[in-house]
Coordinates of C-alpha atoms in Angstrom, one line a residue:
M477 CA 0.4 0.3 -0.1
T478 CA 1.5 3.3 -1.1
D479 CA -0.1 7.2 -0.4
A480 CA 1.2 8.8 -4.0
T481 CA -2.3 8.8 -4.9
P482 CA -4.0 12.6 -5.9
P483 CA -4.4 15.2 -3.1
R484 CA -8.3 14.5 -2.0
A485 CA -10.1 16.4 1.0
F486 CA -8.4 15.6 3.9
D487 CA -7.2 17.8 6.9
A488 CA -4.4 16.7 6.9
D489 CA -2.3 13.3 6.2
V490 CA -2.3 12.3 9.5
I491 CA -4.0 13.2 12.4
I492 CA -2.4 12.4 16.1
V493 CA -4.1 12.5 19.2
G494 CA -2.7 13.2 22.1
G495 CA -0.4 16.2 23.0
G496 CA 1.9 14.7 25.4
P497 CA 5.6 14.2 25.4
I498 CA 5.3 11.8 22.4
G499 CA 2.7 12.5 21.0
L500 CA 4.0 16.1 20.5
T501 CA 7.5 14.4 19.1
T502 CA 4.9 12.8 16.9
A503 CA 3.9 16.1 15.4
C504 CA 8.3 17.4 16.2
A505 CA 9.2 14.3 13.8
L506 CA 6.4 13.7 10.6
A507 CA 6.9 17.9 10.3
H508 CA 10.7 17.8 9.7
H509 CA 9.6 14.7 7.0
G510 CA 7.7 17.9 5.6
V511 CA 4.0 15.8 6.8
D512 CA 1.0 17.7 6.5
C513 CA -0.2 16.3 10.7
L514 CA -2.6 17.6 12.7
L515 CA -2.0 17.3 16.4
I516 CA -5.4 16.9 19.1
E517 CA -4.9 17.5 22.6
Q518 CA -8.4 17.9 25.2
R519 CA -6.1 19.8 27.1
H520 CA -6.4 23.3 27.0
D521 CA -2.7 23.8 28.5
V522 CA 0.1 21.7 29.4
K523 CA -0.6 19.5 32.7
E524 CA 1.5 21.3 35.4
W525 CA 3.9 18.4 37.4
S526 CA 6.9 16.9 36.4
R527 CA 6.1 13.5 35.5
A528 CA 8.4 11.3 33.0
N529 CA 11.7 13.4 33.6
N530 CA 13.9 11.8 32.2
L531 CA 15.9 10.6 28.4
W532 CA 19.0 8.0 28.0
A533 CA 20.9 8.1 25.4
R534 CA 19.3 6.5 22.6
P535 CA 16.4 8.3 22.8
Q536 CA 18.6 11.7 22.5
E537 CA 20.3 10.0 19.9
L538 CA 16.7 9.4 17.8
L539 CA 15.4 13.6 19.3
A540 CA 18.5 14.7 17.2
S541 CA 17.6 13.4 14.7
I542 CA 14.6 15.3 13.8
G543 CA 16.4 18.3 15.5
V544 CA 14.6 18.7 19.0
R545 CA 17.2 16.9 21.6
D546 CA 19.4 20.5 21.6
A547 CA 16.1 22.6 22.8
I548 CA 15.2 19.9 25.1
A549 CA 18.5 20.0 26.3
E550 CA 18.7 23.1 27.1
N551 CA 15.8 22.9 29.8
A552 CA 17.4 20.6 31.5
F553 CA 20.1 19.0 33.9
A554 CA 22.6 16.6 32.6
I555 CA 23.6 13.5 34.6
T556 CA 27.3 12.0 34.6
R557 CA 26.9 9.1 37.9
V558 CA 24.3 6.9 39.4
N559 CA 25.3 6.2 43.5
T560 CA 23.4 2.9 44.6
L561 CA 23.1 2.5 47.7
L562 CA 21.9 -1.4 49.5
N563 CA 20.7 -1.3 52.5
G564 CA 22.7 1.1 54.2
R565 CA 26.2 0.3 52.0
P566 CA 27.6 2.1 49.2
V567 CA 28.1 -0.5 46.1
D568 CA 30.2 0.9 43.1
P569 CA 28.7 3.8 41.4
V570 CA 28.2 3.8 38.0
A571 CA 29.3 5.6 35.3
I572 CA 26.4 5.7 33.5
A573 CA 27.7 8.8 30.7
D574 CA 30.5 6.2 29.6
V575 CA 28.5 5.2 26.5
D576 CA 29.0 4.4 23.3
S577 CA 27.2 7.7 22.1
P578 CA 27.7 11.3 21.8
Y579 CA 24.8 11.9 24.2
G580 CA 26.8 9.6 26.9
P581 CA 24.8 12.3 30.1
V582 CA 21.5 11.6 31.1
L583 CA 18.8 14.9 30.6
Y584 CA 16.2 15.3 33.7
S585 CA 14.1 17.9 33.5
G586 CA 10.5 17.9 33.9
Q587 CA 7.4 16.4 31.5
D588 CA 5.8 20.1 31.9
V589 CA 9.0 21.4 30.9
I590 CA 9.4 18.7 28.1
E591 CA 6.0 19.3 26.7
R592 CA 6.0 23.3 26.6
T593 CA 9.1 22.7 24.2
L594 CA 8.4 20.0 22.2
G595 CA 5.5 22.4 21.7
E596 CA 6.7 24.6 20.7
Q597 CA 8.9 23.0 18.0
A598 CA 6.6 21.3 16.7
E599 CA 4.8 24.9 16.1
T600 CA 7.7 26.2 14.4
K601 CA 8.6 22.9 11.7
G602 CA 5.1 23.6 10.8
A603 CA 2.9 20.6 12.8
R604 CA -0.9 22.3 14.0
I605 CA -2.1 21.7 17.1
R606 CA -5.2 22.4 18.2
R607 CA -6.1 22.0 22.4
G608 CA -9.5 21.5 23.9
L609 CA -10.5 19.0 21.2
K610 CA -11.8 15.3 21.9
L611 CA -12.0 12.2 20.1
V612 CA -15.4 10.9 20.3
G613 CA -15.6 8.5 17.5
F614 CA -13.7 7.0 15.0
V615 CA -13.8 4.9 11.4
Q616 CA -11.5 4.1 8.4
D617 CA -12.1 3.4 5.1
D618 CA -9.1 1.5 1.8
A619 CA -8.7 5.8 1.7
G620 CA -8.0 7.1 5.1
V621 CA -10.4 8.0 8.5
T622 CA -12.7 10.2 9.5
L623 CA -12.5 11.1 13.2
T624 CA -16.3 12.3 15.3
V625 CA -14.4 14.7 17.3
A626 CA -16.1 17.3 20.7
S627 CA -15.1 21.0 21.9
V628 CA -14.5 20.5 25.7
S629 CA -15.2 23.3 28.6
E630 CA -12.8 25.4 30.5
D631 CA -13.5 23.9 33.7
D632 CA -14.2 19.5 32.9
E633 CA -11.4 18.4 30.0
D634 CA -13.3 15.2 30.6
S635 CA -16.5 16.1 29.1
A636 CA -17.8 17.0 25.4
T637 CA -19.3 20.3 24.8
G638 CA -20.7 22.3 21.3
P639 CA -21.9 20.4 18.8
E640 CA -19.8 17.8 17.1
Q641 CA -17.3 17.7 13.9
T642 CA -15.4 15.9 12.1
L643 CA -11.5 15.3 10.2
H644 CA -10.7 13.4 7.6
C645 CA -6.7 12.1 7.1
R646 CA -4.9 9.3 5.4
Y647 CA -4.3 7.5 8.5
M648 CA -4.6 8.6 12.8
I649 CA -2.2 8.5 15.1
G650 CA -3.1 6.8 19.3
A651 CA -1.3 9.5 21.2
D652 CA -3.9 9.4 24.4
G653 CA -2.1 7.6 27.5
S654 CA -2.5 4.4 28.7
K655 CA -6.0 5.2 29.5
G656 CA -6.9 6.4 26.0
F657 CA -10.3 6.4 23.4
V658 CA -7.9 4.8 21.0
R659 CA -6.9 1.6 21.4
G660 CA -10.0 0.8 23.0
E661 CA -11.7 1.1 20.4
L662 CA -9.3 -0.4 17.8
G663 CA -10.1 -3.6 19.9
L664 CA -6.3 -3.8 20.7
G665 CA -7.5 -3.4 24.8
F666 CA -5.9 -5.9 27.1
E667 CA -6.8 -6.8 31.0
P668 CA -4.0 -4.7 33.1
Q669 CA -1.5 -7.1 35.7
K670 CA -1.8 -5.9 39.0
L671 CA 1.6 -4.8 41.1
L672 CA 0.2 -6.1 44.4
N673 CA 1.5 -5.4 47.5
C674 CA 3.0 -2.2 46.8
M675 CA 2.9 1.6 46.7
N676 CA 5.0 4.4 45.2
R677 CA 4.8 7.7 47.3
Q678 CA 6.4 10.9 45.8
I679 CA 7.1 14.3 46.1
D680 CA 9.4 17.5 44.4
A681 CA 9.9 19.4 46.4
K682 CA 13.5 22.0 47.4
L683 CA 15.8 19.2 48.9
S684 CA 18.5 20.2 51.1
W685 CA 20.8 17.0 52.6
R686 CA 24.5 16.2 53.7
R687 CA 25.2 15.0 50.6
S688 CA 25.5 16.8 47.2
T689 CA 22.7 19.2 45.7
D690 CA 24.7 19.5 42.8
F691 CA 22.1 18.3 40.1
D692 CA 24.7 16.1 38.1
H693 CA 23.9 13.1 41.2
L694 CA 20.8 10.1 41.3
W695 CA 20.8 8.1 44.7
F696 CA 19.0 5.2 44.5
F697 CA 19.1 3.8 48.1
Y698 CA 17.8 -0.4 47.5
Y699 CA 16.1 -0.8 52.3
P700 CA 14.6 -3.3 53.7
R701 CA 11.4 -2.8 52.8
G702 CA 11.9 -0.7 48.9
F703 CA 12.9 1.1 47.1
C704 CA 14.3 4.8 46.8
G705 CA 15.4 7.2 44.1
V706 CA 16.1 10.3 44.5
L707 CA 16.2 12.7 41.6
P708 CA 16.9 16.3 40.2
V709 CA 13.3 17.7 38.5
W710 CA 13.7 21.3 36.6
G711 CA 13.5 24.6 38.8
G712 CA 15.7 23.9 41.4
Y713 CA 14.1 20.8 43.2
H714 CA 14.4 17.1 43.7
R715 CA 12.1 14.3 43.7
L716 CA 11.6 11.8 46.1
F717 CA 10.2 8.2 45.5
F718 CA 9.7 5.4 47.3
L719 CA 8.0 2.1 45.9
A720 CA 7.5 0.5 49.4
D721 CA 5.4 -2.8 51.0
D722 CA 2.3 -1.3 51.5
T723 CA 1.6 -2.8 54.9
G724 CA 0.3 0.0 56.8
I725 CA 0.9 2.7 54.5
P726 CA -2.4 4.7 54.9
D727 CA -3.6 4.7 50.9
R728 CA -3.8 8.5 50.2
D729 CA -1.4 11.0 49.7
P730 CA 1.1 11.5 52.1
T731 CA 2.1 14.5 53.6
L732 CA 5.7 16.2 53.7
E733 CA 6.1 15.6 57.3
E734 CA 5.2 12.2 56.4
M735 CA 7.9 12.2 53.9
Q736 CA 10.1 14.1 55.4
A737 CA 10.4 11.4 58.2
I738 CA 10.8 8.4 55.4
A739 CA 13.6 9.6 53.8
R740 CA 15.3 10.5 57.7
E741 CA 14.9 6.8 57.9
V742 CA 15.7 5.3 54.7
T743 CA 18.9 7.9 53.7
E744 CA 20.4 7.8 57.1
D745 CA 21.0 11.4 57.4
E746 CA 18.8 13.5 60.2
T747 CA 20.2 16.6 58.7
L748 CA 17.4 16.0 55.4
T749 CA 14.9 18.8 55.1
L750 CA 12.6 18.6 52.8
T751 CA 10.9 22.3 52.2
D752 CA 8.6 24.1 49.8
P753 CA 6.4 21.4 47.6
I754 CA 5.0 21.3 44.6
W755 CA 4.2 18.2 44.0
L756 CA 2.2 15.3 46.2
T757 CA 1.3 11.7 45.3
H758 CA 0.5 8.5 46.0
S759 CA 0.1 5.4 42.9
R760 CA -0.3 1.9 42.9
F761 CA 0.7 -0.3 39.4
Q762 CA -0.5 -2.0 36.4
H763 CA 1.6 -2.8 33.3
G764 CA 0.6 -4.3 30.9
A765 CA 1.2 -4.6 26.6
A766 CA -1.2 -4.1 24.1
A767 CA -0.8 -7.3 21.4
H768 CA -0.9 -5.0 18.4
Y769 CA 0.8 -1.8 17.5
A770 CA -1.3 -1.0 14.5
K771 CA -4.5 -1.7 12.9
D772 CA -4.8 -0.8 9.2
R773 CA -4.6 3.3 9.1
V774 CA -4.3 3.6 12.6
L775 CA -1.0 3.8 14.5
L776 CA -0.2 3.5 18.8
V777 CA 2.5 5.0 20.0
G778 CA 3.3 5.1 23.4
D779 CA 0.8 4.7 26.2
A780 CA -1.4 4.9 24.4
G781 CA 0.0 0.9 23.9
H782 CA 1.0 0.2 27.3
L783 CA 0.9 0.8 30.8
S784 CA 4.3 1.0 31.6
L785 CA 6.3 0.5 35.2
P786 CA 8.3 3.0 36.5
A787 CA 11.5 0.8 36.8
G788 CA 14.2 2.3 35.3
G789 CA 12.8 5.1 34.1
Q790 CA 12.0 3.6 30.6
G791 CA 8.4 4.5 29.7
M792 CA 8.7 7.5 28.4
N793 CA 12.0 7.0 26.6
S794 CA 10.3 3.4 24.9
G795 CA 7.4 5.7 23.5
F796 CA 10.4 8.4 21.4
H797 CA 11.3 5.4 19.6
D798 CA 7.9 5.0 18.6
A799 CA 7.8 7.9 17.4
I800 CA 10.7 8.2 15.4
G801 CA 9.7 4.9 13.7
V802 CA 6.3 5.0 13.1
S803 CA 7.4 9.1 11.5
W804 CA 9.4 7.9 8.4
R805 CA 7.5 4.9 7.9
L806 CA 4.3 7.7 6.6
A807 CA 6.2 10.1 5.1
M808 CA 7.6 6.9 2.9
L809 CA 4.1 6.1 2.5
L810 CA 2.6 8.9 1.6
A811 CA 5.5 10.3 -1.2
G812 CA 4.3 6.7 -2.4
E813 CA 7.8 5.0 -2.4
G814 CA 7.9 2.2 0.1
G815 CA 5.6 -1.1 0.2
P816 CA 2.8 -2.6 2.7
V817 CA 6.5 -4.3 5.2
L818 CA 7.3 -0.5 6.2
L819 CA 3.8 -0.5 8.6
D820 CA 3.3 -3.8 9.6
S821 CA 7.3 -3.6 10.2
Y822 CA 6.3 -0.8 12.4
D823 CA 3.9 -3.0 14.7
E824 CA 6.6 -6.2 15.3
E825 CA 8.6 -3.8 15.7
R826 CA 7.8 -2.0 18.5
G827 CA 5.0 -3.6 19.4
G828 CA 7.8 -6.4 20.5
E829 CA 10.2 -4.3 22.0
H830 CA 7.2 -3.2 24.3
R831 CA 6.3 -6.4 25.8
R832 CA 9.9 -7.1 26.5
L833 CA 10.0 -4.0 28.4
D834 CA 7.3 -4.5 30.6
A835 CA 8.9 -8.4 31.3
Q836 CA 11.9 -6.3 31.9
Q837 CA 10.4 -3.9 34.5
V838 CA 8.9 -6.6 36.5
R839 CA 12.2 -7.8 36.9
G840 CA 13.1 -5.1 37.8
F841 CA 10.2 -4.0 40.5
Q842 CA 11.5 -8.2 41.6
N843 CA 14.7 -6.8 42.8
S844 CA 13.6 -3.4 44.0
V845 CA 10.1 -3.7 46.2
Y846 CA 10.2 -7.5 46.2
R847 CA 13.4 -9.0 47.6
G848 CA 13.1 -10.6 51.0
K849 CA 16.1 -11.8 53.5
I850 CA 17.2 -14.5 51.3
K851 CA 17.7 -12.1 48.0
D852 CA 18.3 -9.0 49.9
A853 CA 21.9 -11.3 51.4
A854 CA 22.4 -12.7 47.8
M855 CA 22.2 -9.2 46.1
D856 CA 24.7 -7.7 49.3
V857 CA 26.7 -10.2 48.2
A858 CA 26.9 -9.5 44.3
A859 CA 27.5 -6.7 45.3
R860 CA 31.1 -7.2 46.2
F861 CA 31.7 -8.9 42.9
L862 CA 29.4 -6.3 40.3
P863 CA 30.9 -3.4 39.7
N864 CA 27.7 -3.2 37.1
I865 CA 25.1 -4.7 40.5
G866 CA 24.0 -1.0 40.2
T867 CA 22.2 -1.5 36.9
L868 CA 21.6 -5.2 37.0
I869 CA 19.4 -4.8 40.4
Q870 CA 17.0 -2.7 38.2
G871 CA 16.3 -5.3 35.9
S872 CA 18.3 -4.4 32.5
A873 CA 21.8 -3.7 31.8
D874 CA 21.3 -1.5 30.1
L875 CA 19.6 1.9 31.1
Q876 CA 20.3 3.9 28.2
Q877 CA 18.4 2.0 25.7
L878 CA 21.7 1.3 23.5
T879 CA 20.8 -2.1 22.4
V880 CA 17.4 -2.2 21.4
A881 CA 17.4 -3.9 17.8
Y882 CA 15.3 -5.7 15.7
P883 CA 16.5 -8.8 14.6
D884 CA 13.6 -10.7 13.6
S885 CA 11.6 -7.6 12.0
P886 CA 10.9 -7.7 8.1
L887 CA 13.4 -4.7 7.6
S888 CA 15.7 -6.9 8.7
E889 CA 18.4 -8.5 6.3
D890 CA 22.4 -10.0 7.0
H891 CA 24.2 -12.5 4.5
L892 CA 26.9 -11.5 6.4
G893 CA 26.0 -14.9 8.9
S894 CA 28.2 -17.3 8.3
I895 CA 31.3 -18.9 8.7
G896 CA 33.1 -17.8 5.6
D897 CA 31.9 -14.4 6.0
L898 CA 35.2 -12.0 7.2
V899 CA 33.3 -10.9 9.5
S900 CA 34.5 -10.0 13.1
R901 CA 32.2 -11.6 15.4
H902 CA 32.0 -9.0 17.7
A903 CA 30.0 -7.1 14.2
V904 CA 26.4 -5.0 14.5
K905 CA 24.2 -6.8 13.1
A906 CA 20.9 -6.3 11.2
G907 CA 18.5 -5.3 13.2
E908 CA 21.0 -3.6 15.3
R909 CA 21.6 0.3 16.0
A910 CA 24.2 2.1 14.0
P911 CA 27.5 2.7 15.9
D912 CA 29.0 6.4 15.7
A913 CA 32.6 6.0 14.5
S914 CA 34.9 9.1 14.3
V915 CA 36.4 9.8 10.4
I916 CA 38.0 12.1 8.3
A917 CA 35.7 14.0 5.7
A918 CA 37.2 14.3 2.3
D919 CA 38.1 17.9 3.1
G920 CA 40.5 16.8 5.4
S921 CA 38.1 17.6 9.0
S922 CA 37.2 15.7 11.2
T923 CA 33.6 14.0 11.4
T924 CA 31.9 10.9 12.9
L925 CA 29.1 8.3 10.9
F926 CA 26.4 10.3 12.7
A927 CA 26.2 13.2 10.8
H928 CA 26.5 11.2 7.5
L929 CA 24.1 8.7 9.0
Y930 CA 20.8 10.6 9.9
N931 CA 19.2 12.7 7.0
P932 CA 21.6 11.9 4.6
D933 CA 22.5 15.2 2.0
G934 CA 20.0 16.2 3.2
R935 CA 17.0 13.5 2.9
T936 CA 14.8 13.3 5.6
W937 CA 14.1 10.2 5.8
G938 CA 17.2 9.2 3.1
W939 CA 18.3 5.8 3.3
A940 CA 22.2 5.6 3.9
L941 CA 24.4 2.8 2.6
L942 CA 27.8 2.9 3.6
G943 CA 29.7 0.6 1.9
F944 CA 33.8 -0.7 3.8
D945 CA 36.4 -1.9 1.3
G946 CA 37.9 -3.7 4.7
R947 CA 41.1 -2.5 4.2
K948 CA 41.3 -3.5 0.8
A949 CA 42.4 -1.5 -2.2
E950 CA 41.0 -4.4 -4.9
A951 CA 37.4 -3.9 -2.9
L952 CA 36.5 -0.5 -4.7
P953 CA 35.5 -1.5 -8.3
E954 CA 32.9 -4.1 -5.9
L955 CA 31.5 -1.3 -3.8
R956 CA 30.8 1.2 -7.4
A957 CA 29.2 -1.9 -8.8
A958 CA 26.7 -2.2 -5.3
F959 CA 26.1 1.7 -5.4
A960 CA 25.7 1.4 -8.7
A961 CA 22.4 -1.1 -8.8
V962 CA 20.6 0.4 -6.2
R963 CA 20.9 4.0 -8.2
S964 CA 16.9 3.8 -8.8
W965 CA 16.0 4.2 -4.6
S966 CA 17.4 8.0 -5.1
W967 CA 17.1 8.3 -1.3
V968 CA 19.5 5.9 -0.6
R969 CA 22.4 7.3 0.0
P970 CA 25.7 6.2 -0.9
R971 CA 28.8 6.9 1.4
L972 CA 32.3 5.2 0.9
V973 CA 34.0 4.3 4.2
L974 CA 37.5 3.5 3.1
G975 CA 40.9 2.2 5.2
T976 CA 42.8 1.7 2.2
A977 CA 40.7 1.8 -1.1
V978 CA 41.6 5.5 -2.9
A979 CA 38.5 6.9 -4.2
G980 CA 38.2 9.0 -7.8
E981 CA 36.3 12.4 -8.5
Q982 CA 33.1 10.5 -9.7
D983 CA 33.0 7.9 -6.6
A984 CA 30.1 8.4 -3.4
L985 CA 30.6 11.0 -0.6
V986 CA 34.1 9.4 0.7
L987 CA 34.7 9.2 5.0
S988 CA 39.1 7.7 6.1
D989 CA 38.8 5.5 7.9
L990 CA 42.9 5.5 8.1
D991 CA 42.9 4.9 12.1
N992 CA 40.3 1.7 11.6
E993 CA 38.1 3.8 13.9
A994 CA 34.4 2.4 11.3
H995 CA 35.6 -0.5 10.6
A996 CA 35.8 -1.5 14.2
A997 CA 33.3 -0.4 15.4
Y998 CA 31.4 -2.4 12.5
G999 CA 33.5 -5.6 13.0
I1000 CA 34.4 -5.8 9.3
S1001 CA 37.8 -6.6 7.8
D1002 CA 36.6 -7.3 3.6
G1003 CA 35.1 -5.6 1.2
V1004 CA 30.9 -4.9 3.2
V1005 CA 27.6 -2.5 2.1
V1006 CA 25.9 -2.0 4.7
L1007 CA 22.3 0.0 4.6
V1008 CA 21.0 1.5 7.6
R1009 CA 17.6 3.1 7.6
P1010 CA 16.5 6.6 8.6
D1011 CA 16.4 6.1 12.3
G1012 CA 19.6 4.7 12.5
H1013 CA 18.2 0.5 13.0
I1014 CA 21.1 -1.2 10.5
A1015 CA 18.6 -2.7 7.5
Y1016 CA 21.2 -4.7 5.5
R1017 CA 24.5 -6.7 5.4
G1018 CA 26.1 -8.5 2.9
R1019 CA 29.7 -8.9 1.2
A1020 CA 29.9 -5.9 -1.7
D1021 CA 30.5 -8.5 -4.6
R1022 CA 27.0 -9.1 -4.3
P1023 CA 25.2 -6.7 -5.3
E1024 CA 21.6 -8.4 -6.7
L1025 CA 21.6 -9.2 -2.9
L1026 CA 21.3 -6.2 -2.2
S1027 CA 19.0 -5.0 -4.9
A1028 CA 16.9 -7.7 -4.1
Y1029 CA 15.9 -5.9 -0.5
C1030 CA 15.2 -2.8 -1.3
T1031 CA 12.5 -4.3 -4.1
R1032 CA 10.9 -6.5 -1.6
I1033 CA 11.0 -3.0 0.9
F1034 CA 11.0 -0.4 -1.6
G1035 CA 9.3 -2.0 -4.2
N1036 CA 10.0 -1.7 -8.3
A1037 CA 12.9 1.3 -9.3
T1038 CA 12.0 3.1 -11.6
F1039 CA 13.9 3.9 -14.4

């Protein structure tokens, strides 16, 4: 299915339902790709309170690819270190920023700040935002989706008032949260699983204690009844949360005095003082993920498809992958340059990833809240020998989300898996994130692969085709033949990555790798071509001397070449 059809009476090519961080990011991404999009949101203004407030490295890379990461960073704290205490005993701190990404420091801000920033960015890029509109129904057919919407009052944003109106679009995106309307109407609802005997109590307030109040550290305290975090939020405040056994805890929002008392006990700091609270709340947890993230012309992003646990602060961050991933696919389809496999792959990739993440977060809760004396003792022993225990006990050694991969996606094809292929066993595979590396541009200046992967040659949904010579000059003719085999798909943008060969004036863009940094990052020791998707994941790997395999892949994904 493609959409290179004559213009029709659509209010927008894509309508996004929901104006939280993920809906707004989707609007930014679609506008970045030149797609006409409209976002509707029930709320008349951004909801106060910081709520979800951190951005890990891989989501920052994705946000940078659509040009909005730096605007968020201007109103965020950069976290470089995570301190963990297990029953009062410090374990090795985690240098969280020490990862293979240009965006290692974790950004901490506030959801209200992030939403305002993304809203400004979306409108600057050309997206339209209409607030105070509630979706009350929709139907879809082979040509598009018809939405029925109504205005909501200033006093009750849940109640529709005034006459209903209809809006028409080619595709609709549900970004209306875990309790939203879209998922249920699609028949993709699920029965949430409850975490029993567990409550979260939380406060955002000014913090004074004997530890640092600089905004570049996180603290996690594992104590007998649960798990506590001390995190910065924007505006000079800190968040303290306590995920704990709920025995004897009143089922209501806590008081400032109660939060200060438990904070002093858990941190073992009798001087700890909390003042000027701006948010006191409590919550219980349910979790789960939809069986599918798409149905025909309606797709889900972020919490619209799942209920996320807060372990590791992964929920909002996983939604950023959704927003970026759905947007470049729709941009290609709307341009008539892709087949049904594009949307099929979105459902398989992101739905599968949310279900995997759900299981990971449950493990994190089991390690942090439902521990018991035996597990506590085992963790205490392990902490003496495992330097990365601070991340492992949260259920993941990759909080930064750099290992998110789609090896089984219909977009992932790998021809370098056999013993005969001269490729390192540590090579990144199809479906994995394409790593960055330092290279040298044709004018002698230092640059990086990332600078030539995302938006290659100004093509916002372009696919970068890397041709590695394997440090063998004789591979250059084979790379030229591989590039020629896909020349008809103009959005496939070739780049030569040369460790030995010397390119000619008529060759594609050249990146020199005489110091072997890029070849080592990709585990390559022979003439190889690597096709990278617009979201920076490897789509295809193959030998340079088999251009027909690369051409067949492009035909399968994009359709027949036009000459």
